[in-house]
Amino acid sequence: MYYINQLLDLCLSKRIRISVAESCTSGLVASILSSKSGSSSFFNGGIIAYNNDIKVNLLNIEKELINNKTEVSEEVVAEMAKSVCSIFKSDYSIATTGYAGPTGGDINNPIGTVFIAITNKEKATVKKFIFEGNRKQIVLQAANKSIELLYNTIKKHI
């Protein structure tokens, strides 16, 4: 949670608006973003898209994309980030999807695999991580890494 204070200051000073679309982090990123007083001036809100129907019906992700690439993929998380950024009219957004365990995953994407997308109105950047630990630890690492990536992305673009 190291980056939340810096992110808050940066967003407030530059009038940057943020939104989130979360799957594996189940709202933890939104909770961290809204934990500081004044966060309503930069955090627009988010969608917890834990179920694929939410990804399809609220985030407008093509069902075929989920069927072809799976919900835990670079392509799906990028679309989640782009969509939530548009829906909430944000400057930047975060999206997360992954396998927090104890079930799920496969040989290519084992438990602990998390895709994080950071997007602005022009481009989505996706990073793949393999976190270790139990479910709670994996989710916490993913949420913290999301905040860090967003902060570093914004710093790069201002």
Short mmCIF file of N, CA and C in Angstrom, two decimals:
data_model
loop_
_atom_site.label_atom_id
_atom_site.label_comp_id
_atom_site.label_asym_id
_atom_site.label_seq_id
_atom_site.Cartn_x
_atom_site.Cartn_y
_atom_site.Cartn_z
N MET A 1 0.82 -1.19 0.00
CA MET A 1 0.00 0.00 0.00
C MET A 1 0.86 1.26 0.00
N TYR A 2 2.14 1.07 -0.24
CA TYR A 2 3.09 2.18 -0.23
C TYR A 2 2.70 3.29 -1.21
N TYR A 3 2.20 2.94 -2.37
CA TYR A 3 1.97 3.93 -3.43
C TYR A 3 0.67 4.71 -3.31
N ILE A 4 -0.22 4.33 -2.41
CA ILE A 4 -1.53 4.97 -2.38
C ILE A 4 -1.43 6.46 -2.03
N ASN A 5 -0.57 6.84 -1.10
CA ASN A 5 -0.44 8.26 -0.76
C ASN A 5 0.10 9.07 -1.93
N GLN A 6 1.11 8.53 -2.61
CA GLN A 6 1.68 9.22 -3.77
C GLN A 6 0.66 9.30 -4.90
N LEU A 7 -0.10 8.22 -5.08
CA LEU A 7 -1.12 8.21 -6.13
C LEU A 7 -2.20 9.25 -5.82
N LEU A 8 -2.64 9.31 -4.60
CA LEU A 8 -3.64 10.30 -4.20
C LEU A 8 -3.14 11.71 -4.49
N ASP A 9 -1.93 12.02 -4.06
CA ASP A 9 -1.37 13.36 -4.29
C ASP A 9 -1.27 13.67 -5.78
N LEU A 10 -0.78 12.70 -6.55
CA LEU A 10 -0.61 12.89 -7.99
C LEU A 10 -1.96 13.12 -8.68
N CYS A 11 -2.93 12.30 -8.37
CA CYS A 11 -4.25 12.43 -9.00
C CYS A 11 -4.93 13.74 -8.62
N LEU A 12 -4.79 14.12 -7.37
CA LEU A 12 -5.40 15.38 -6.94
C LEU A 12 -4.74 16.58 -7.62
N SER A 13 -3.41 16.56 -7.69
CA SER A 13 -2.70 17.71 -8.27
C SER A 13 -2.91 17.82 -9.77
N LYS A 14 -3.08 16.70 -10.45
CA LYS A 14 -3.23 16.70 -11.91
C LYS A 14 -4.68 16.50 -12.36
N ARG A 15 -5.60 16.41 -11.40
CA ARG A 15 -7.02 16.21 -11.69
C ARG A 15 -7.27 14.98 -12.56
N ILE A 16 -6.67 13.88 -12.18
CA ILE A 16 -6.78 12.62 -12.90
C ILE A 16 -7.88 11.78 -12.27
N ARG A 17 -8.72 11.19 -13.13
CA ARG A 17 -9.83 10.34 -12.68
C ARG A 17 -9.51 8.88 -12.98
N ILE A 18 -9.86 7.99 -12.03
CA ILE A 18 -9.53 6.57 -12.13
C ILE A 18 -10.77 5.72 -11.93
N SER A 19 -10.80 4.57 -12.62
CA SER A 19 -11.84 3.56 -12.40
C SER A 19 -11.19 2.18 -12.42
N VAL A 20 -11.93 1.18 -11.96
CA VAL A 20 -11.39 -0.18 -11.89
C VAL A 20 -12.41 -1.21 -12.37
N ALA A 21 -11.90 -2.29 -12.94
CA ALA A 21 -12.69 -3.49 -13.25
C ALA A 21 -11.92 -4.65 -12.63
N GLU A 22 -12.50 -5.26 -11.63
CA GLU A 22 -11.78 -6.29 -10.88
C GLU A 22 -12.47 -7.64 -10.98
N SER A 23 -11.65 -8.65 -11.18
CA SER A 23 -12.14 -10.02 -11.10
C SER A 23 -11.48 -10.68 -9.89
N CYS A 24 -10.25 -11.12 -10.02
CA CYS A 24 -9.62 -11.88 -8.94
C CYS A 24 -9.38 -11.07 -7.67
N THR A 25 -9.31 -9.77 -7.76
CA THR A 25 -9.08 -8.95 -6.57
C THR A 25 -10.38 -8.55 -5.88
N SER A 26 -11.50 -8.88 -6.47
CA SER A 26 -12.82 -8.78 -5.83
C SER A 26 -13.13 -7.47 -5.12
N GLY A 27 -12.65 -6.36 -5.64
CA GLY A 27 -12.95 -5.07 -5.04
C GLY A 27 -11.89 -4.53 -4.12
N LEU A 28 -10.81 -5.27 -3.90
CA LEU A 28 -9.75 -4.80 -3.00
C LEU A 28 -9.05 -3.57 -3.56
N VAL A 29 -8.84 -3.52 -4.86
CA VAL A 29 -8.21 -2.33 -5.46
C VAL A 29 -9.09 -1.11 -5.22
N ALA A 30 -10.39 -1.25 -5.45
CA ALA A 30 -11.32 -0.14 -5.20
C ALA A 30 -11.29 0.26 -3.74
N SER A 31 -11.23 -0.71 -2.86
CA SER A 31 -11.18 -0.43 -1.43
C SER A 31 -9.92 0.35 -1.06
N ILE A 32 -8.79 -0.04 -1.62
CA ILE A 32 -7.54 0.67 -1.34
C ILE A 32 -7.62 2.10 -1.90
N LEU A 33 -8.12 2.23 -3.12
CA LEU A 33 -8.21 3.56 -3.74
C LEU A 33 -9.13 4.49 -2.96
N SER A 34 -10.16 3.94 -2.37
CA SER A 34 -11.12 4.79 -1.66
C SER A 34 -10.85 4.88 -0.16
N SER A 35 -9.72 4.36 0.28
CA SER A 35 -9.42 4.33 1.72
C SER A 35 -8.94 5.66 2.27
N LYS A 36 -8.51 6.56 1.42
CA LYS A 36 -7.99 7.85 1.86
C LYS A 36 -9.03 8.94 1.72
N SER A 37 -9.04 9.83 2.68
CA SER A 37 -9.92 10.99 2.61
C SER A 37 -9.57 11.79 1.36
N GLY A 38 -10.56 12.21 0.64
CA GLY A 38 -10.33 12.97 -0.58
C GLY A 38 -10.32 12.11 -1.83
N SER A 39 -10.41 10.79 -1.66
CA SER A 39 -10.32 9.91 -2.83
C SER A 39 -11.49 10.07 -3.78
N SER A 40 -12.61 10.59 -3.31
CA SER A 40 -13.76 10.77 -4.21
C SER A 40 -13.46 11.80 -5.28
N SER A 41 -12.43 12.63 -5.08
CA SER A 41 -12.10 13.59 -6.12
C SER A 41 -11.27 12.99 -7.25
N PHE A 42 -10.82 11.74 -7.11
CA PHE A 42 -10.12 11.11 -8.23
C PHE A 42 -10.63 9.71 -8.56
N PHE A 43 -11.32 9.05 -7.64
CA PHE A 43 -11.78 7.69 -7.89
C PHE A 43 -13.24 7.70 -8.31
N ASN A 44 -13.50 7.38 -9.58
CA ASN A 44 -14.86 7.40 -10.11
C ASN A 44 -15.68 6.20 -9.67
N GLY A 45 -15.05 5.03 -9.53
CA GLY A 45 -15.77 3.82 -9.14
C GLY A 45 -15.28 2.63 -9.93
N GLY A 46 -16.02 1.54 -9.82
CA GLY A 46 -15.58 0.34 -10.50
C GLY A 46 -16.65 -0.72 -10.60
N ILE A 47 -16.27 -1.80 -11.25
CA ILE A 47 -17.14 -2.96 -11.44
C ILE A 47 -16.37 -4.19 -10.98
N ILE A 48 -16.99 -4.96 -10.10
CA ILE A 48 -16.42 -6.25 -9.73
C ILE A 48 -17.03 -7.27 -10.68
N ALA A 49 -16.23 -7.72 -11.61
CA ALA A 49 -16.69 -8.62 -12.66
C ALA A 49 -16.16 -10.02 -12.40
N TYR A 50 -16.58 -10.58 -11.28
CA TYR A 50 -16.09 -11.90 -10.88
C TYR A 50 -16.68 -12.98 -11.77
N ASN A 51 -17.91 -12.78 -12.20
CA ASN A 51 -18.61 -13.74 -13.04
C ASN A 51 -18.50 -13.30 -14.50
N ASN A 52 -18.34 -14.26 -15.40
CA ASN A 52 -18.20 -13.92 -16.82
C ASN A 52 -19.42 -13.20 -17.38
N ASP A 53 -20.61 -13.46 -16.84
CA ASP A 53 -21.80 -12.76 -17.32
C ASP A 53 -21.66 -11.25 -17.09
N ILE A 54 -21.02 -10.85 -16.01
CA ILE A 54 -20.80 -9.44 -15.73
C ILE A 54 -19.80 -8.87 -16.74
N LYS A 55 -18.77 -9.64 -17.04
CA LYS A 55 -17.80 -9.19 -18.03
C LYS A 55 -18.48 -8.94 -19.38
N VAL A 56 -19.39 -9.85 -19.74
CA VAL A 56 -20.08 -9.75 -21.02
C VAL A 56 -21.15 -8.66 -21.00
N ASN A 57 -22.00 -8.66 -19.98
CA ASN A 57 -23.17 -7.79 -19.97
C ASN A 57 -22.92 -6.37 -19.46
N LEU A 58 -21.97 -6.18 -18.56
CA LEU A 58 -21.69 -4.82 -18.06
C LEU A 58 -20.44 -4.21 -18.69
N LEU A 59 -19.43 -5.04 -18.90
CA LEU A 59 -18.19 -4.51 -19.48
C LEU A 59 -18.13 -4.69 -21.00
N ASN A 60 -19.14 -5.33 -21.56
CA ASN A 60 -19.24 -5.51 -23.03
C ASN A 60 -18.07 -6.28 -23.62
N ILE A 61 -17.54 -7.24 -22.87
CA ILE A 61 -16.49 -8.11 -23.40
C ILE A 61 -17.17 -9.17 -24.26
N GLU A 62 -16.62 -9.39 -25.43
CA GLU A 62 -17.19 -10.39 -26.34
C GLU A 62 -17.09 -11.78 -25.71
N LYS A 63 -18.22 -12.49 -25.69
CA LYS A 63 -18.25 -13.85 -25.14
C LYS A 63 -17.28 -14.77 -25.88
N GLU A 64 -17.16 -14.56 -27.18
CA GLU A 64 -16.24 -15.36 -27.98
C GLU A 64 -14.79 -15.16 -27.54
N LEU A 65 -14.44 -13.93 -27.17
CA LEU A 65 -13.08 -13.66 -26.68
C LEU A 65 -12.82 -14.45 -25.40
N ILE A 66 -13.77 -14.44 -24.48
CA ILE A 66 -13.62 -15.20 -23.24
C ILE A 66 -13.55 -16.69 -23.54
N ASN A 67 -14.39 -17.17 -24.44
CA ASN A 67 -14.37 -18.60 -24.79
C ASN A 67 -13.06 -19.00 -25.45
N ASN A 68 -12.53 -18.14 -26.30
CA ASN A 68 -11.30 -18.47 -27.03
C ASN A 68 -10.03 -18.28 -26.21
N LYS A 69 -9.98 -17.24 -25.40
CA LYS A 69 -8.76 -16.90 -24.66
C LYS A 69 -8.83 -17.23 -23.18
N THR A 70 -9.99 -17.46 -22.64
CA THR A 70 -10.37 -17.65 -21.24
C THR A 70 -10.43 -16.30 -20.53
N GLU A 71 -11.15 -16.29 -19.41
CA GLU A 71 -11.31 -15.05 -18.65
C GLU A 71 -10.02 -14.59 -18.01
N VAL A 72 -9.06 -15.50 -17.87
CA VAL A 72 -7.75 -15.15 -17.31
C VAL A 72 -6.76 -15.08 -18.46
N SER A 73 -6.76 -13.93 -19.12
CA SER A 73 -5.89 -13.75 -20.28
C SER A 73 -5.56 -12.28 -20.47
N GLU A 74 -4.48 -12.06 -21.19
CA GLU A 74 -4.05 -10.70 -21.51
C GLU A 74 -5.12 -9.96 -22.29
N GLU A 75 -5.72 -10.65 -23.24
CA GLU A 75 -6.70 -10.02 -24.11
C GLU A 75 -7.95 -9.59 -23.35
N VAL A 76 -8.45 -10.44 -22.47
CA VAL A 76 -9.66 -10.13 -21.73
C VAL A 76 -9.42 -9.00 -20.73
N VAL A 77 -8.31 -9.05 -20.01
CA VAL A 77 -8.05 -7.99 -19.02
C VAL A 77 -7.85 -6.63 -19.69
N ALA A 78 -7.26 -6.62 -20.87
CA ALA A 78 -7.09 -5.36 -21.61
C ALA A 78 -8.45 -4.78 -21.99
N GLU A 79 -9.36 -5.63 -22.44
CA GLU A 79 -10.70 -5.18 -22.80
C GLU A 79 -11.47 -4.71 -21.57
N MET A 80 -11.28 -5.40 -20.45
CA MET A 80 -11.93 -4.97 -19.20
C MET A 80 -11.49 -3.55 -18.83
N ALA A 81 -10.19 -3.30 -18.93
CA ALA A 81 -9.65 -1.98 -18.56
C ALA A 81 -10.17 -0.90 -19.50
N LYS A 82 -10.16 -1.18 -20.80
CA LYS A 82 -10.64 -0.19 -21.77
C LYS A 82 -12.12 0.12 -21.55
N SER A 83 -12.89 -0.92 -21.32
CA SER A 83 -14.32 -0.74 -21.16
C SER A 83 -14.67 0.06 -19.91
N VAL A 84 -14.06 -0.27 -18.77
CA VAL A 84 -14.39 0.45 -17.54
C VAL A 84 -13.93 1.90 -17.62
N CYS A 85 -12.83 2.14 -18.31
CA CYS A 85 -12.35 3.51 -18.50
C CYS A 85 -13.39 4.32 -19.28
N SER A 86 -13.96 3.71 -20.28
CA SER A 86 -14.99 4.37 -21.09
C SER A 86 -16.29 4.55 -20.31
N ILE A 87 -16.75 3.49 -19.66
CA ILE A 87 -18.00 3.53 -18.91
C ILE A 87 -17.98 4.62 -17.84
N PHE A 88 -16.86 4.72 -17.12
CA PHE A 88 -16.76 5.68 -16.01
C PHE A 88 -16.14 7.01 -16.43
N LYS A 89 -15.85 7.16 -17.72
CA LYS A 89 -15.27 8.40 -18.24
C LYS A 89 -14.04 8.82 -17.43
N SER A 90 -13.15 7.85 -17.27
CA SER A 90 -11.93 8.05 -16.49
C SER A 90 -10.75 8.39 -17.39
N ASP A 91 -9.72 8.91 -16.77
CA ASP A 91 -8.47 9.15 -17.48
C ASP A 91 -7.62 7.88 -17.54
N TYR A 92 -7.69 7.10 -16.45
CA TYR A 92 -6.95 5.84 -16.34
C TYR A 92 -7.83 4.81 -15.67
N SER A 93 -7.53 3.54 -15.94
CA SER A 93 -8.23 2.47 -15.25
C SER A 93 -7.28 1.31 -14.98
N ILE A 94 -7.70 0.50 -14.02
CA ILE A 94 -7.01 -0.75 -13.66
C ILE A 94 -8.00 -1.88 -13.89
N ALA A 95 -7.52 -3.00 -14.41
CA ALA A 95 -8.32 -4.22 -14.47
C ALA A 95 -7.46 -5.38 -14.00
N THR A 96 -8.09 -6.31 -13.30
CA THR A 96 -7.38 -7.49 -12.81
C THR A 96 -8.16 -8.75 -13.13
N THR A 97 -7.44 -9.81 -13.44
CA THR A 97 -8.02 -11.15 -13.59
C THR A 97 -6.92 -12.16 -13.28
N GLY A 98 -7.31 -13.28 -12.70
CA GLY A 98 -6.28 -14.26 -12.38
C GLY A 98 -6.83 -15.44 -11.60
N TYR A 99 -5.90 -16.29 -11.19
CA TYR A 99 -6.21 -17.46 -10.40
C TYR A 99 -5.60 -17.30 -9.01
N ALA A 100 -6.43 -16.96 -8.03
CA ALA A 100 -5.94 -16.77 -6.67
C ALA A 100 -5.88 -18.08 -5.88
N GLY A 101 -6.52 -19.12 -6.37
CA GLY A 101 -6.47 -20.42 -5.71
C GLY A 101 -7.56 -20.59 -4.67
N PRO A 102 -7.63 -21.69 -4.05
CA PRO A 102 -6.72 -22.82 -4.19
C PRO A 102 -6.99 -23.67 -5.42
N THR A 103 -8.09 -23.39 -6.16
CA THR A 103 -8.35 -24.15 -7.38
C THR A 103 -8.17 -23.24 -8.58
N GLY A 104 -8.22 -23.83 -9.75
CA GLY A 104 -8.07 -23.07 -11.00
C GLY A 104 -6.66 -23.17 -11.52
N GLY A 105 -6.42 -22.49 -12.58
CA GLY A 105 -5.09 -22.49 -13.19
C GLY A 105 -4.86 -23.69 -14.08
N ASP A 106 -3.78 -23.62 -14.82
CA ASP A 106 -3.36 -24.72 -15.69
C ASP A 106 -1.85 -24.65 -15.85
N ILE A 107 -1.32 -25.42 -16.73
CA ILE A 107 0.13 -25.50 -16.89
C ILE A 107 0.74 -24.16 -17.33
N ASN A 108 0.01 -23.42 -18.18
CA ASN A 108 0.51 -22.13 -18.67
C ASN A 108 0.24 -20.99 -17.69
N ASN A 109 -0.84 -21.10 -16.95
CA ASN A 109 -1.24 -20.07 -15.99
C ASN A 109 -1.60 -20.74 -14.66
N PRO A 110 -0.60 -21.07 -13.87
CA PRO A 110 -0.87 -21.77 -12.61
C PRO A 110 -1.51 -20.86 -11.57
N ILE A 111 -1.94 -21.44 -10.48
CA ILE A 111 -2.47 -20.64 -9.36
C ILE A 111 -1.43 -19.59 -9.00
N GLY A 112 -1.89 -18.38 -8.80
CA GLY A 112 -1.01 -17.25 -8.54
C GLY A 112 -0.82 -16.37 -9.75
N THR A 113 -1.25 -16.85 -10.93
CA THR A 113 -1.15 -16.05 -12.15
C THR A 113 -2.19 -14.94 -12.11
N VAL A 114 -1.72 -13.71 -12.32
CA VAL A 114 -2.61 -12.56 -12.35
C VAL A 114 -2.19 -11.66 -13.51
N PHE A 115 -3.17 -11.27 -14.31
CA PHE A 115 -2.96 -10.28 -15.36
C PHE A 115 -3.51 -8.96 -14.85
N ILE A 116 -2.71 -7.91 -14.98
CA ILE A 116 -3.12 -6.57 -14.58
C ILE A 116 -3.00 -5.66 -15.79
N ALA A 117 -4.07 -4.95 -16.09
CA ALA A 117 -4.06 -3.99 -17.20
C ALA A 117 -4.22 -2.59 -16.63
N ILE A 118 -3.42 -1.69 -17.15
CA ILE A 118 -3.53 -0.26 -16.86
C ILE A 118 -3.81 0.40 -18.20
N THR A 119 -4.83 1.22 -18.24
CA THR A 119 -5.15 1.87 -19.50
C THR A 119 -5.43 3.35 -19.30
N ASN A 120 -5.16 4.07 -20.37
CA ASN A 120 -5.64 5.45 -20.46
C ASN A 120 -6.53 5.47 -21.70
N LYS A 121 -6.89 6.61 -22.18
CA LYS A 121 -7.83 6.65 -23.30
C LYS A 121 -7.23 6.16 -24.61
N GLU A 122 -5.90 6.06 -24.67
CA GLU A 122 -5.27 5.63 -25.92
C GLU A 122 -4.79 4.19 -25.93
N LYS A 123 -4.33 3.68 -24.79
CA LYS A 123 -3.61 2.41 -24.83
C LYS A 123 -3.74 1.64 -23.53
N ALA A 124 -3.83 0.31 -23.65
CA ALA A 124 -3.82 -0.57 -22.48
C ALA A 124 -2.48 -1.28 -22.43
N THR A 125 -1.89 -1.33 -21.26
CA THR A 125 -0.66 -2.07 -21.03
C THR A 125 -0.98 -3.20 -20.05
N VAL A 126 -0.59 -4.41 -20.42
CA VAL A 126 -0.89 -5.58 -19.60
C VAL A 126 0.40 -6.22 -19.13
N LYS A 127 0.41 -6.59 -17.86
CA LYS A 127 1.54 -7.31 -17.28
C LYS A 127 1.01 -8.59 -16.66
N LYS A 128 1.81 -9.64 -16.78
CA LYS A 128 1.48 -10.93 -16.18
C LYS A 128 2.40 -11.16 -14.98
N PHE A 129 1.80 -11.60 -13.88
CA PHE A 129 2.56 -11.90 -12.67
C PHE A 129 2.20 -13.29 -12.19
N ILE A 130 3.13 -13.92 -11.51
CA ILE A 130 2.84 -15.16 -10.80
C ILE A 130 3.21 -14.91 -9.35
N PHE A 131 2.19 -14.68 -8.53
CA PHE A 131 2.38 -14.41 -7.12
C PHE A 131 2.34 -15.72 -6.35
N GLU A 132 2.99 -15.73 -5.21
CA GLU A 132 3.02 -16.93 -4.37
C GLU A 132 2.30 -16.67 -3.06
N GLY A 133 1.83 -17.75 -2.46
CA GLY A 133 1.16 -17.66 -1.17
C GLY A 133 -0.23 -18.24 -1.24
N ASN A 134 -0.99 -18.01 -0.19
CA ASN A 134 -2.37 -18.48 -0.18
C ASN A 134 -3.25 -17.47 -0.92
N ARG A 135 -4.51 -17.77 -1.00
CA ARG A 135 -5.46 -16.94 -1.75
C ARG A 135 -5.42 -15.48 -1.30
N LYS A 136 -5.49 -15.27 0.01
CA LYS A 136 -5.49 -13.92 0.55
C LYS A 136 -4.20 -13.17 0.19
N GLN A 137 -3.07 -13.85 0.28
CA GLN A 137 -1.78 -13.23 -0.03
C GLN A 137 -1.67 -12.89 -1.51
N ILE A 138 -2.16 -13.77 -2.36
CA ILE A 138 -2.11 -13.53 -3.81
C ILE A 138 -2.96 -12.32 -4.17
N VAL A 139 -4.16 -12.24 -3.61
CA VAL A 139 -5.06 -11.12 -3.90
C VAL A 139 -4.45 -9.81 -3.41
N LEU A 140 -3.87 -9.80 -2.23
CA LEU A 140 -3.25 -8.60 -1.68
C LEU A 140 -2.06 -8.15 -2.54
N GLN A 141 -1.22 -9.11 -2.95
CA GLN A 141 -0.09 -8.77 -3.82
C GLN A 141 -0.58 -8.18 -5.15
N ALA A 142 -1.63 -8.77 -5.71
CA ALA A 142 -2.17 -8.29 -6.99
C ALA A 142 -2.72 -6.87 -6.84
N ALA A 143 -3.44 -6.62 -5.76
CA ALA A 143 -4.00 -5.28 -5.55
C ALA A 143 -2.89 -4.25 -5.37
N ASN A 144 -1.92 -4.56 -4.56
CA ASN A 144 -0.81 -3.62 -4.34
C ASN A 144 -0.01 -3.38 -5.61
N LYS A 145 0.22 -4.43 -6.38
CA LYS A 145 0.95 -4.27 -7.65
C LYS A 145 0.15 -3.43 -8.62
N SER A 146 -1.17 -3.55 -8.60
CA SER A 146 -2.03 -2.74 -9.47
C SER A 146 -1.87 -1.25 -9.17
N ILE A 147 -1.87 -0.91 -7.90
CA ILE A 147 -1.71 0.49 -7.49
C ILE A 147 -0.33 1.00 -7.91
N GLU A 148 0.67 0.19 -7.70
CA GLU A 148 2.04 0.56 -8.09
C GLU A 148 2.15 0.79 -9.59
N LEU A 149 1.59 -0.12 -10.38
CA LEU A 149 1.65 0.02 -11.84
C LEU A 149 0.91 1.27 -12.31
N LEU A 150 -0.24 1.53 -11.71
CA LEU A 150 -0.99 2.73 -12.09
C LEU A 150 -0.18 3.98 -11.77
N TYR A 151 0.36 4.05 -10.59
CA TYR A 151 1.15 5.22 -10.19
C TYR A 151 2.32 5.42 -11.16
N ASN A 152 3.05 4.36 -11.45
CA ASN A 152 4.22 4.48 -12.35
C ASN A 152 3.80 4.84 -13.77
N THR A 153 2.65 4.35 -14.23
CA THR A 153 2.16 4.68 -15.56
C THR A 153 1.80 6.16 -15.64
N ILE A 154 1.09 6.64 -14.65
CA ILE A 154 0.70 8.06 -14.65
C ILE A 154 1.95 8.95 -14.60
N LYS A 155 2.89 8.59 -13.75
CA LYS A 155 4.14 9.38 -13.64
C LYS A 155 4.85 9.46 -14.99
N LYS A 156 4.82 8.38 -15.73
CA LYS A 156 5.48 8.33 -17.03
C LYS A 156 4.81 9.24 -18.06
N HIS A 157 3.52 9.43 -17.91
CA HIS A 157 2.75 10.17 -18.92
C HIS A 157 2.50 11.63 -18.60
N ILE A 158 2.95 12.10 -17.44
CA ILE A 158 2.70 13.51 -17.13
C ILE A 158 3.96 14.33 -17.29
#
